[in-house]
Coordinates of C-alpha atoms in Angstrom, one line a residue:
M273 CA 20.3 8.0 -12.2
V274 CA 21.5 4.8 -10.6
S275 CA 22.0 1.7 -12.7
S276 CA 19.4 -0.9 -11.9
A277 CA 21.9 -3.8 -12.3
K278 CA 24.3 -2.3 -9.8
A279 CA 21.7 -1.1 -7.3
L280 CA 19.9 -4.5 -6.8
D281 CA 20.4 -6.4 -3.5
G282 CA 22.8 -4.0 -1.8
G283 CA 24.5 -0.7 -1.8
W284 CA 22.0 2.2 -1.5
G285 CA 19.2 -0.3 -1.2
W286 CA 20.0 -0.8 2.5
V287 CA 19.7 3.0 3.0
I288 CA 16.2 2.7 1.3
V289 CA 15.3 -0.1 3.8
I290 CA 16.3 2.0 6.8
A291 CA 14.5 5.1 5.4
S292 CA 11.3 3.0 4.7
F293 CA 11.5 1.4 8.1
M294 CA 11.6 4.8 9.8
A295 CA 8.8 6.1 7.5
Q296 CA 6.5 3.3 8.4
L297 CA 7.4 3.7 12.1
L298 CA 6.6 7.4 12.1
A299 CA 3.4 7.1 10.0
Y300 CA 1.9 4.0 11.7
G301 CA 3.1 4.5 15.2
S302 CA 0.1 6.4 16.4
P303 CA -2.6 4.5 14.4
Q304 CA -1.3 1.1 15.4
S305 CA -1.4 2.2 19.1
V306 CA -4.8 4.0 18.8
G307 CA -6.0 1.8 21.7
V308 CA -4.2 4.2 24.0
L309 CA -6.2 7.2 22.7
Y310 CA -9.5 5.3 22.6
P311 CA -10.3 5.5 26.3
E312 CA -9.3 9.2 26.4
W313 CA -11.7 10.0 23.5
L314 CA -14.5 8.0 25.2
Q315 CA -14.0 10.1 28.4
T316 CA -13.7 13.4 26.5
F317 CA -16.6 13.2 24.1
Q318 CA -18.9 10.9 26.0
E319 CA -19.9 9.0 22.8
G320 CA -20.8 5.4 22.4
K321 CA -18.1 2.8 22.0
G322 CA -19.4 1.8 18.6
M323 CA -19.2 5.4 17.2
T324 CA -15.8 6.0 18.8
A325 CA -14.4 2.7 17.5
W326 CA -14.9 3.9 13.9
V327 CA -12.0 6.3 14.4
G328 CA -9.5 3.4 14.9
S329 CA -11.2 1.2 12.3
L330 CA -11.0 3.8 9.6
V331 CA -7.4 4.9 10.2
S332 CA -6.3 1.3 9.6
G333 CA -8.7 0.6 6.7
V334 CA -9.0 3.8 4.7
G335 CA -5.4 3.8 3.6
L336 CA -5.7 0.2 2.3
I337 CA -9.0 0.9 0.6
A338 CA -7.4 3.8 -1.2
S339 CA -4.4 1.7 -2.2
P340 CA -5.3 1.8 -6.0
I341 CA -5.1 5.6 -5.9
C342 CA -2.0 5.5 -3.7
S343 CA -0.3 3.1 -6.1
A344 CA -1.3 5.2 -9.1
C345 CA 0.4 8.2 -7.3
V346 CA 3.6 6.3 -6.7
D347 CA 3.5 4.9 -10.2
N348 CA 3.2 8.4 -11.8
F349 CA 5.2 10.7 -9.4
G350 CA 7.6 8.3 -7.6
A351 CA 8.1 7.3 -4.0
R352 CA 9.9 10.5 -2.8
P353 CA 7.2 13.1 -3.7
V354 CA 4.5 10.8 -2.4
T355 CA 6.3 10.3 0.9
V356 CA 6.7 14.0 1.3
F357 CA 3.0 14.6 0.7
S358 CA 2.1 11.8 3.1
G359 CA 4.2 13.5 5.8
V360 CA 2.1 16.6 5.4
M361 CA -1.2 14.6 5.6
V362 CA -0.2 12.5 8.6
A363 CA 1.1 15.4 10.6
G364 CA -1.8 17.7 9.6
G365 CA -4.3 15.0 10.5
L366 CA -2.8 14.4 13.9
M367 CA -2.6 18.2 14.7
L368 CA -6.1 18.8 13.5
S369 CA -7.3 16.0 15.8
A370 CA -5.9 17.9 18.8
F371 CA -8.6 20.6 18.1
A372 CA -11.5 18.1 17.4
P373 CA -14.8 19.3 18.9
N374 CA -16.5 15.9 18.5
V375 CA -16.1 12.3 17.3
Q376 CA -17.4 13.1 13.9
F377 CA -14.5 15.6 13.3
L378 CA -12.1 12.9 14.6
I379 CA -13.5 10.4 12.1
F380 CA -12.4 12.9 9.3
S381 CA -9.2 14.3 10.7
Y382 CA -7.7 11.1 12.3
G383 CA -9.6 8.3 10.6
I384 CA -9.6 9.6 7.0
V385 CA -6.8 12.2 6.7
V386 CA -4.2 10.2 8.7
G387 CA -5.4 6.9 7.1
L388 CA -4.9 8.2 3.6
G389 CA -1.4 9.5 4.6
C390 CA -0.5 6.1 5.9
G391 CA -1.7 4.4 2.7
L392 CA 0.6 6.7 0.7
V393 CA 3.6 5.8 2.9
F394 CA 2.8 2.1 2.7
A395 CA 2.6 2.1 -1.1
A396 CA 5.7 4.2 -1.6
T397 CA 8.0 2.3 0.8
L398 CA 7.0 -1.2 -0.5
T399 CA 7.3 -0.2 -4.1
I400 CA 10.8 1.4 -3.9
T401 CA 12.0 -1.5 -1.7
C402 CA 10.9 -4.0 -4.3
Q403 CA 12.7 -2.0 -7.0
Y404 CA 16.0 -2.1 -5.2
F405 CA 16.0 -5.8 -4.2
D406 CA 15.6 -9.0 -6.1
K407 CA 17.2 -12.0 -4.4
R408 CA 16.9 -10.5 -0.9
R409 CA 13.5 -8.9 -1.5
G410 CA 11.8 -11.0 1.2
L411 CA 14.3 -10.0 3.9
A412 CA 14.2 -6.4 2.9
L413 CA 10.4 -6.2 2.9
G414 CA 10.4 -8.0 6.3
I415 CA 12.6 -5.3 7.8
V416 CA 10.6 -2.5 6.3
T417 CA 7.2 -3.8 7.4
T418 CA 8.6 -4.4 10.9
G419 CA 8.5 -0.6 11.3
T420 CA 4.7 -0.7 11.9
S421 CA 5.0 -3.2 14.7
F422 CA 8.0 -1.4 16.3
G423 CA 6.2 1.9 15.9
A424 CA 3.1 0.4 17.7
F425 CA 5.3 -0.9 20.6
V426 CA 7.2 2.5 21.0
Y427 CA 4.2 4.8 20.5
A428 CA 2.0 2.9 23.0
T429 CA 4.4 3.9 25.8
V430 CA 5.3 7.3 24.4
Q431 CA 1.6 8.4 24.0
N432 CA 0.8 7.2 27.5
E433 CA 3.5 9.4 28.9
L434 CA 2.6 12.4 26.7
I435 CA -1.0 12.2 27.8
V436 CA 0.0 12.2 31.5
I437 CA 2.4 15.2 31.0
F438 CA 0.7 17.3 28.3
G439 CA -2.8 15.9 28.1
L440 CA -4.6 14.5 25.0
D441 CA -4.3 17.6 22.9
G442 CA -0.6 18.0 23.6
C443 CA 0.0 14.4 22.9
L444 CA -1.6 14.7 19.4
L445 CA 0.3 17.9 18.6
I446 CA 3.7 16.4 19.6
T447 CA 3.1 13.1 17.6
G448 CA 2.0 15.2 14.7
A449 CA 5.3 17.2 14.9
L450 CA 7.2 13.9 15.0
S451 CA 5.5 12.8 11.8
L452 CA 7.0 15.7 9.9
N453 CA 10.2 13.7 9.9
L454 CA 8.6 11.6 7.1
M455 CA 9.9 14.4 4.8
A456 CA 13.5 13.6 6.0
C457 CA 13.0 9.9 5.3
A458 CA 11.8 10.8 1.8
G459 CA 15.1 12.6 1.0
F460 CA 16.9 9.2 1.0
M461 CA 14.5 7.6 -1.4
R462 CA 16.5 8.1 -4.6
P463 CA 14.5 6.8 -7.5
L464 CA 15.9 3.9 -9.4
N465 CA 13.7 4.5 -12.5
M466 CA 12.1 7.6 -13.8
P467 CA 8.4 7.9 -12.8
R468 CA 5.9 8.3 -15.6
Y469 CA 5.1 11.9 -14.8
Y470 CA 8.7 13.0 -15.4
L471 CA 9.0 10.9 -18.5
K472 CA 5.9 12.6 -19.9
Q473 CA 7.3 16.0 -19.0
K474 CA 10.7 15.2 -20.6
A475 CA 9.0 13.9 -23.8
A476 CA 6.8 17.0 -24.0
L477 CA 9.9 19.3 -23.4
E478 CA 11.9 17.6 -26.1
R479 CA 9.0 17.7 -28.6
N480 CA 8.4 21.4 -28.0
T481 CA 12.1 22.1 -28.4
E482 CA 12.3 20.2 -31.7
E483 CA 9.4 22.2 -33.1
Q484 CA 11.0 25.5 -32.0
L485 CA 14.4 24.4 -33.5
F486 CA 12.9 23.7 -36.9
E487 CA 10.7 26.8 -36.9
K488 CA 11.9 29.5 -39.3
P489 CA 13.5 32.4 -37.3
P490 CA 12.6 36.0 -37.9
A491 CA 14.6 37.9 -40.5
N492 CA 16.1 40.3 -38.0
D493 CA 17.6 37.3 -36.1
L494 CA 19.5 36.2 -39.2
K495 CA 21.4 39.5 -39.6
I496 CA 25.1 39.4 -38.7
A497 CA 27.1 42.5 -37.9
P498 CA 29.7 43.5 -40.5
G499 CA 33.0 42.0 -39.8
S500 CA 31.6 39.4 -37.4
S501 CA 32.0 35.7 -38.2
T502 CA 29.9 34.4 -35.4
S503 CA 26.2 34.7 -34.4
P504 CA 25.0 36.9 -31.6
P505 CA 25.6 35.5 -28.1
E506 CA 21.9 34.7 -27.5
K507 CA 21.9 32.6 -30.7
A508 CA 25.0 30.6 -29.7
L509 CA 23.1 28.2 -27.3
M510 CA 23.8 24.6 -27.8
V511 CA 20.9 22.2 -28.4
K512 CA 21.5 20.6 -25.0
E513 CA 21.3 23.9 -23.2
L514 CA 18.2 24.8 -25.2
L515 CA 16.6 21.6 -24.0
I516 CA 17.2 22.7 -20.5
T517 CA 16.2 26.3 -20.7
I518 CA 13.2 26.1 -23.0
D519 CA 9.8 26.8 -21.5
A520 CA 7.3 24.1 -22.2
K521 CA 4.5 26.8 -22.2
D522 CA 5.8 28.4 -25.4
L523 CA 4.2 26.0 -27.8
P524 CA 0.7 26.3 -26.4
I525 CA 1.0 30.1 -26.5
Q526 CA 2.1 30.1 -30.1
T527 CA -0.6 27.7 -31.0
E528 CA -3.3 29.8 -29.4
R529 CA -2.2 32.8 -31.4
K530 CA -3.0 31.0 -34.6
R531 CA -6.4 29.8 -33.5
C532 CA -9.6 31.6 -32.7
G533 CA -11.4 31.3 -29.4
F534 CA -13.7 28.5 -30.5
L535 CA -10.8 26.4 -31.8
G536 CA -8.9 27.1 -28.7
G537 CA -11.7 25.8 -26.6
S538 CA -12.0 22.7 -28.7
A539 CA -8.3 22.1 -28.2
I540 CA -8.8 22.2 -24.4
M541 CA -11.7 19.7 -24.7
K542 CA -9.4 17.4 -26.7
V543 CA -6.8 17.6 -23.9
I544 CA -9.4 16.8 -21.3
K545 CA -10.7 13.9 -23.3
R546 CA -7.2 12.6 -23.8
K547 CA -6.5 12.8 -20.1
Q548 CA -9.8 11.0 -19.4
Q549 CA -8.9 8.2 -21.8
A550 CA -5.5 7.8 -20.1
Y551 CA -7.0 7.5 -16.7
T552 CA -9.7 5.1 -18.0
K553 CA -7.0 3.0 -19.6
Y554 CA -5.0 2.9 -16.3
F555 CA -8.1 1.8 -14.4
H556 CA -8.8 -1.0 -16.9
S557 CA -5.2 -2.2 -16.6
M558 CA -5.7 -2.4 -12.8
V559 CA -8.9 -4.4 -13.3
D560 CA -7.1 -6.8 -15.7
H561 CA -5.2 -8.2 -12.7
L562 CA -8.4 -9.8 -11.6
H563 CA -8.3 -12.1 -14.6
N564 CA -5.4 -13.9 -13.0
R565 CA -6.7 -16.9 -11.0
V566 CA -3.9 -16.8 -8.4
M567 CA -4.3 -13.1 -8.0
V568 CA -8.0 -13.4 -7.4
A569 CA -7.5 -16.1 -4.8
L570 CA -4.9 -13.9 -3.1
C571 CA -7.3 -11.0 -3.0
I572 CA -10.0 -13.3 -1.4
A573 CA -7.5 -14.6 1.1
V574 CA -6.3 -11.1 2.1
F575 CA -9.9 -9.9 2.5
L576 CA -10.9 -12.9 4.7
F577 CA -7.7 -12.6 6.8
S578 CA -8.2 -8.9 7.4
L579 CA -11.9 -9.5 8.2
G580 CA -11.1 -12.3 10.7
A581 CA -7.7 -11.7 12.2
F582 CA -7.7 -7.9 12.8
P583 CA -10.6 -7.6 15.4
P584 CA -9.5 -10.4 17.8
V585 CA -6.2 -8.7 18.4
L586 CA -8.2 -5.6 19.6
F587 CA -10.5 -7.6 21.8
M588 CA -8.0 -10.2 23.1
E589 CA -7.4 -8.4 26.4
D590 CA -11.1 -7.9 27.0
V591 CA -11.7 -11.7 26.4
A592 CA -9.2 -12.4 29.2
R593 CA -10.9 -10.0 31.6
S594 CA -14.4 -11.2 30.8
E595 CA -13.4 -14.8 31.4
G596 CA -11.5 -13.9 34.7
L597 CA -8.2 -15.3 33.4
I598 CA -6.1 -12.2 33.7
E599 CA -5.7 -12.6 37.4
E600 CA -3.8 -15.8 37.1
V601 CA -0.7 -14.5 35.3
S602 CA -0.6 -10.7 34.6
V603 CA 3.1 -10.2 33.7
I604 CA 3.0 -9.3 30.0
P605 CA -0.1 -7.8 28.4
L606 CA -1.6 -9.7 25.4
V607 CA -1.4 -6.6 23.2
S608 CA 2.4 -6.3 23.8
I609 CA 2.8 -10.0 23.0
V610 CA 1.0 -9.7 19.7
A611 CA 3.0 -6.6 18.7
I612 CA 6.4 -8.2 19.5
T613 CA 5.6 -11.5 17.8
T614 CA 4.2 -9.7 14.8
G615 CA 7.4 -7.9 14.2
L616 CA 9.4 -11.1 14.7
G617 CA 7.1 -12.9 12.3
K618 CA 7.6 -10.3 9.6
L619 CA 11.4 -10.8 9.8
V620 CA 11.3 -14.6 9.9
L621 CA 8.6 -15.0 7.2
G622 CA 10.4 -12.5 5.0
A623 CA 13.6 -14.3 5.3
L624 CA 11.9 -17.7 4.6
A625 CA 10.4 -16.3 1.4
D626 CA 14.0 -15.9 0.0
V627 CA 14.7 -19.6 0.4
R628 CA 14.6 -21.2 -3.1
W629 CA 12.8 -24.4 -2.2
I630 CA 10.0 -22.6 -0.3
N631 CA 7.0 -21.5 -2.3
S632 CA 5.9 -18.1 -0.9
I633 CA 2.3 -18.6 -1.9
Y634 CA 2.0 -21.9 0.0
L635 CA 3.8 -20.3 2.9
Y636 CA 1.3 -17.5 3.0
A637 CA -1.6 -20.0 2.9
F638 CA 0.0 -21.9 5.7
T639 CA 0.2 -18.8 7.9
L640 CA -3.5 -18.2 7.4
I641 CA -4.4 -21.8 8.3
V642 CA -2.3 -21.8 11.5
S643 CA -3.5 -18.4 12.7
G644 CA -7.1 -19.3 12.0
T645 CA -6.8 -22.5 13.9
A646 CA -5.3 -20.5 16.9
L647 CA -8.3 -18.2 16.8
L648 CA -10.7 -21.1 16.9
L649 CA -9.0 -22.4 20.0
I650 CA -9.2 -19.1 21.9
P651 CA -12.9 -19.5 23.0
V652 CA -12.2 -22.9 24.6
T653 CA -9.1 -21.7 26.5
K654 CA -9.3 -21.8 30.2
S655 CA -5.8 -20.7 31.1
Y656 CA -4.2 -17.3 30.7
M657 CA -0.8 -18.9 29.9
V658 CA -2.4 -20.8 27.0
L659 CA -4.1 -17.6 25.9
Q660 CA -0.7 -15.9 25.9
I661 CA 0.7 -18.7 23.7
L662 CA -2.2 -18.5 21.3
S663 CA -1.8 -14.7 21.1
A664 CA 1.9 -15.2 20.3
V665 CA 1.0 -17.7 17.5
V666 CA -1.6 -15.3 16.0
G667 CA 0.8 -12.4 16.2
F668 CA 3.7 -14.3 14.7
F669 CA 1.7 -15.5 11.7
S670 CA 0.0 -12.1 11.3
G671 CA 3.5 -11.0 10.2
N672 CA 2.6 -12.4 6.8
W673 CA 2.0 -8.8 5.7
S674 CA 5.6 -8.8 4.7
L675 CA 4.9 -11.5 2.1
T676 CA 2.1 -9.7 0.2
S677 CA 4.4 -7.5 -2.0
Y678 CA 6.8 -10.5 -2.5
I679 CA 3.9 -12.7 -3.7
T680 CA 2.4 -10.0 -5.8
T681 CA 5.7 -9.4 -7.6
Q682 CA 5.9 -13.1 -8.3
I683 CA 2.4 -13.2 -9.8
V684 CA 2.4 -10.1 -12.0
G685 CA 6.0 -9.0 -12.2
L686 CA 7.9 -5.9 -10.9
E687 CA 6.6 -3.6 -13.7
R688 CA 3.0 -4.0 -12.6
L689 CA 3.6 -4.3 -8.9
T690 CA 2.2 -0.9 -7.9
Q691 CA -1.1 -1.5 -9.7
A692 CA -1.6 -5.1 -8.5
H693 CA -0.6 -4.3 -4.9
G694 CA -3.0 -1.4 -4.9
V695 CA -5.9 -3.8 -5.9
L696 CA -4.8 -6.3 -3.2
M697 CA -4.7 -3.8 -0.4
F698 CA -8.1 -2.5 -1.5
F699 CA -9.6 -5.9 -0.5
G700 CA -7.5 -5.9 2.7
G701 CA -8.8 -2.4 3.7
F702 CA -12.4 -3.5 3.3
G703 CA -11.8 -6.4 5.6
I704 CA -10.2 -4.2 8.3
V705 CA -13.0 -1.7 8.1
L706 CA -15.8 -4.3 8.3
G707 CA -14.2 -6.6 10.9
P708 CA -14.6 -4.7 14.2
P709 CA -18.3 -3.8 13.6
I710 CA -19.1 -7.4 12.7
V711 CA -17.4 -8.7 15.8
G712 CA -19.1 -6.1 17.9
W713 CA -22.5 -7.1 16.4
F714 CA -21.8 -10.7 17.4
F715 CA -21.0 -9.7 20.9
D716 CA -24.1 -7.5 21.2
W717 CA -26.2 -10.4 19.9
T718 CA -24.8 -13.2 22.1
Q719 CA -23.1 -11.2 25.0
S720 CA -20.1 -13.4 24.4
Y721 CA -16.9 -13.4 22.3
D722 CA -17.2 -17.1 21.5
L723 CA -19.2 -16.9 18.3
A724 CA -17.2 -13.9 17.2
F725 CA -13.9 -15.8 17.5
F726 CA -15.4 -18.8 15.8
F727 CA -16.5 -16.6 12.9
S728 CA -13.0 -14.9 12.7
G729 CA -11.2 -18.2 12.8
C730 CA -13.4 -19.8 10.1
C731 CA -12.8 -16.7 7.8
V732 CA -9.0 -16.9 8.2
V733 CA -8.9 -20.7 7.6
L734 CA -11.2 -20.4 4.6
G735 CA -8.9 -17.8 3.1
G736 CA -5.9 -20.0 3.5
L737 CA -7.6 -23.0 2.0
T738 CA -8.9 -21.0 -0.9
L739 CA -5.5 -19.7 -1.8
F740 CA -3.8 -23.1 -1.4
F741 CA -6.5 -24.8 -3.6
F742 CA -6.4 -22.3 -6.5
A743 CA -2.5 -22.1 -6.4
L744 CA -2.1 -25.8 -7.0
P745 CA -0.2 -26.6 -10.3
F746 CA -2.9 -29.0 -11.7
W747 CA -4.9 -25.9 -12.8
D748 CA -2.1 -25.0 -15.1
R749 CA -1.9 -28.5 -16.5
K750 CA -5.6 -28.5 -17.1
Q751 CA -5.4 -25.2 -18.9
S752 CA -2.6 -26.5 -21.1
Q753 CA -4.6 -29.7 -21.9
N754 CA -7.5 -27.5 -23.0
D755 CA -5.3 -25.4 -25.2
R756 CA -3.9 -28.5 -26.9
A757 CA -7.4 -29.9 -27.4
D758 CA -8.4 -26.7 -29.1
V759 CA -5.4 -26.8 -31.4
Q760 CA -6.1 -30.4 -32.3
Y761 CA -9.7 -29.6 -33.1
T762 CA -8.7 -26.7 -35.3
S763 CA -6.2 -28.8 -37.2
N764 CA -8.9 -31.5 -37.8
C765 CA -11.2 -28.9 -39.3
D766 CA -8.5 -27.7 -41.6
K767 CA -7.9 -31.3 -42.8
V768 CA -11.6 -31.8 -43.4
A769 CA -11.8 -28.5 -45.3
S770 CA -8.7 -29.5 -47.4
V771 CA -10.2 -32.9 -48.3
A772 CA -13.5 -31.3 -49.3

C-alpha cells in the first residue's frame, strides 16, 4: 500500500487524475450528448416528445439519485472494483439500447442501466481523487470533472458521424464498445487506503487462523518419526504463510459439525440479523449528515440549481429559433458554447477553491446567484449575440459541479466524504429528473419559454441565497452564546442547591 503522507498532492495522484478524467469522458460522453440521439429516437419509434425525453432525463438523474448506494459501494469495495463494474453496466446498457424495440425498453437500458453506471463512475472518481489530494484538491477535481464536458463535446461530433456511416444501432454498439475502456482506467486507480470490505475479510481471516492455531491437533499429527528432530513438512508452515493459505470457510464447516440442524439455522439467522443491523447503522450514519446546518443548505442549493439550471441548457437553442434570433448570427451553436464554457468553468472554479482567502461555500453561492440572474435575463433578450453571452455565463458558472466534493470535504471531513457526497448527489439527481418535465409543462401551459425561464432563474437564485444565508458565521456565534447560557444556568442551579 502507498503511504498517505507521500501520496498527497502529487506523484501517483496525477495518474489518478488522468485516469478519472478519461473514465468520466468515456462514461458521460454519450449521456451528455444525448441530444444527438433524441431526434433519431423520435423518428424511429414515433413516440411523443415527452415520453422520449424521459430517456435523456433519467440517464442524467438516476445515477445521482442512486448516489447514496454508489457511495456505499465505493466505501466498502473501493474505487477500482466499482469502476470495473460500472464499465460493464455502461457498455452493456449502450449495447442493449441498440436492440431496443420501443422507448420503454430504452428508458430501462439507456436511462436506468447506463445512468446507474455513470453514477458509480462519478462516485468512484471523485472519492479517490479527494483521497490523493489535499492542498491541490480543487484543481484536481476541476480537471477530473472536466471529463464530462470534454466528453460531451467529442461525442456530439463522433455520434453524428457514426449515425451517418453505421446508423443508430451501429452508433450505440460502437460507443458501448468504447465504454469498455473504463476497465483499463480502473487499473490505474491504486487504492490509498484499504476499503472496508477487505478489512473485514482480513479480520475474519486472522480470527479464523488464530482459532485454528490454538485448536488441539489430532494425536497422529504429533507423532514424529524415530531419529527425526523436525516436524513433518506439512507442519512446518510459518504463521505468516498459514495466514495466507488458510481457507476462511473452515471455521463455519467445523462449527456446523458441532451443531444440529436447528442450531445451524439459528446461526444463519443471527448472521442475517447482524448484516441487517450493519446496513441500518450505515443508513443512519448517512442521515446524520442532515443534522448539519450547512450541509442541509448545500443539499437545498444543489437541488434548486439542478431543478432550474439543467433544463434551460437543453432548450436554449429552441428558444433562439422560436424567437427568430438564430438567423442573425449562426456561427457557434449555443449548446457548444455551453459545453466549452462549462469545462473552462470547472477548471477555473476548481483552481479558485484552492486559494486560501477564498471561501469555497461563498464561491459556490456566488456562482448560483450569477447563473440564476443570467437565466432571468434570457426571456427579455432580443439579440442572438447577447443570448450567446448569457449562454456562456450560464455554462461557465455551471462548472460549479467541481466544487461540490471540495465543499463536502470541508463540511464533514475526508473520512465521511463518500456518505455525505452520496446524500448531496441524491438531491441533485431529483432536481435533474424533475426539471425537464416541469419546464415542458410550463411551455405547454403558456406556449412560451418566458415563464419557464423565470421559474428556473428564481430557483437557482433562491438556492444561492439560501446557502449564503445559512453559511454566515453569526449562526455559530449564536449557537456558542446559547451553549454558554445553558452552562451558566446549570451552574446557578448548582449554587442554589448547595446553599439549600
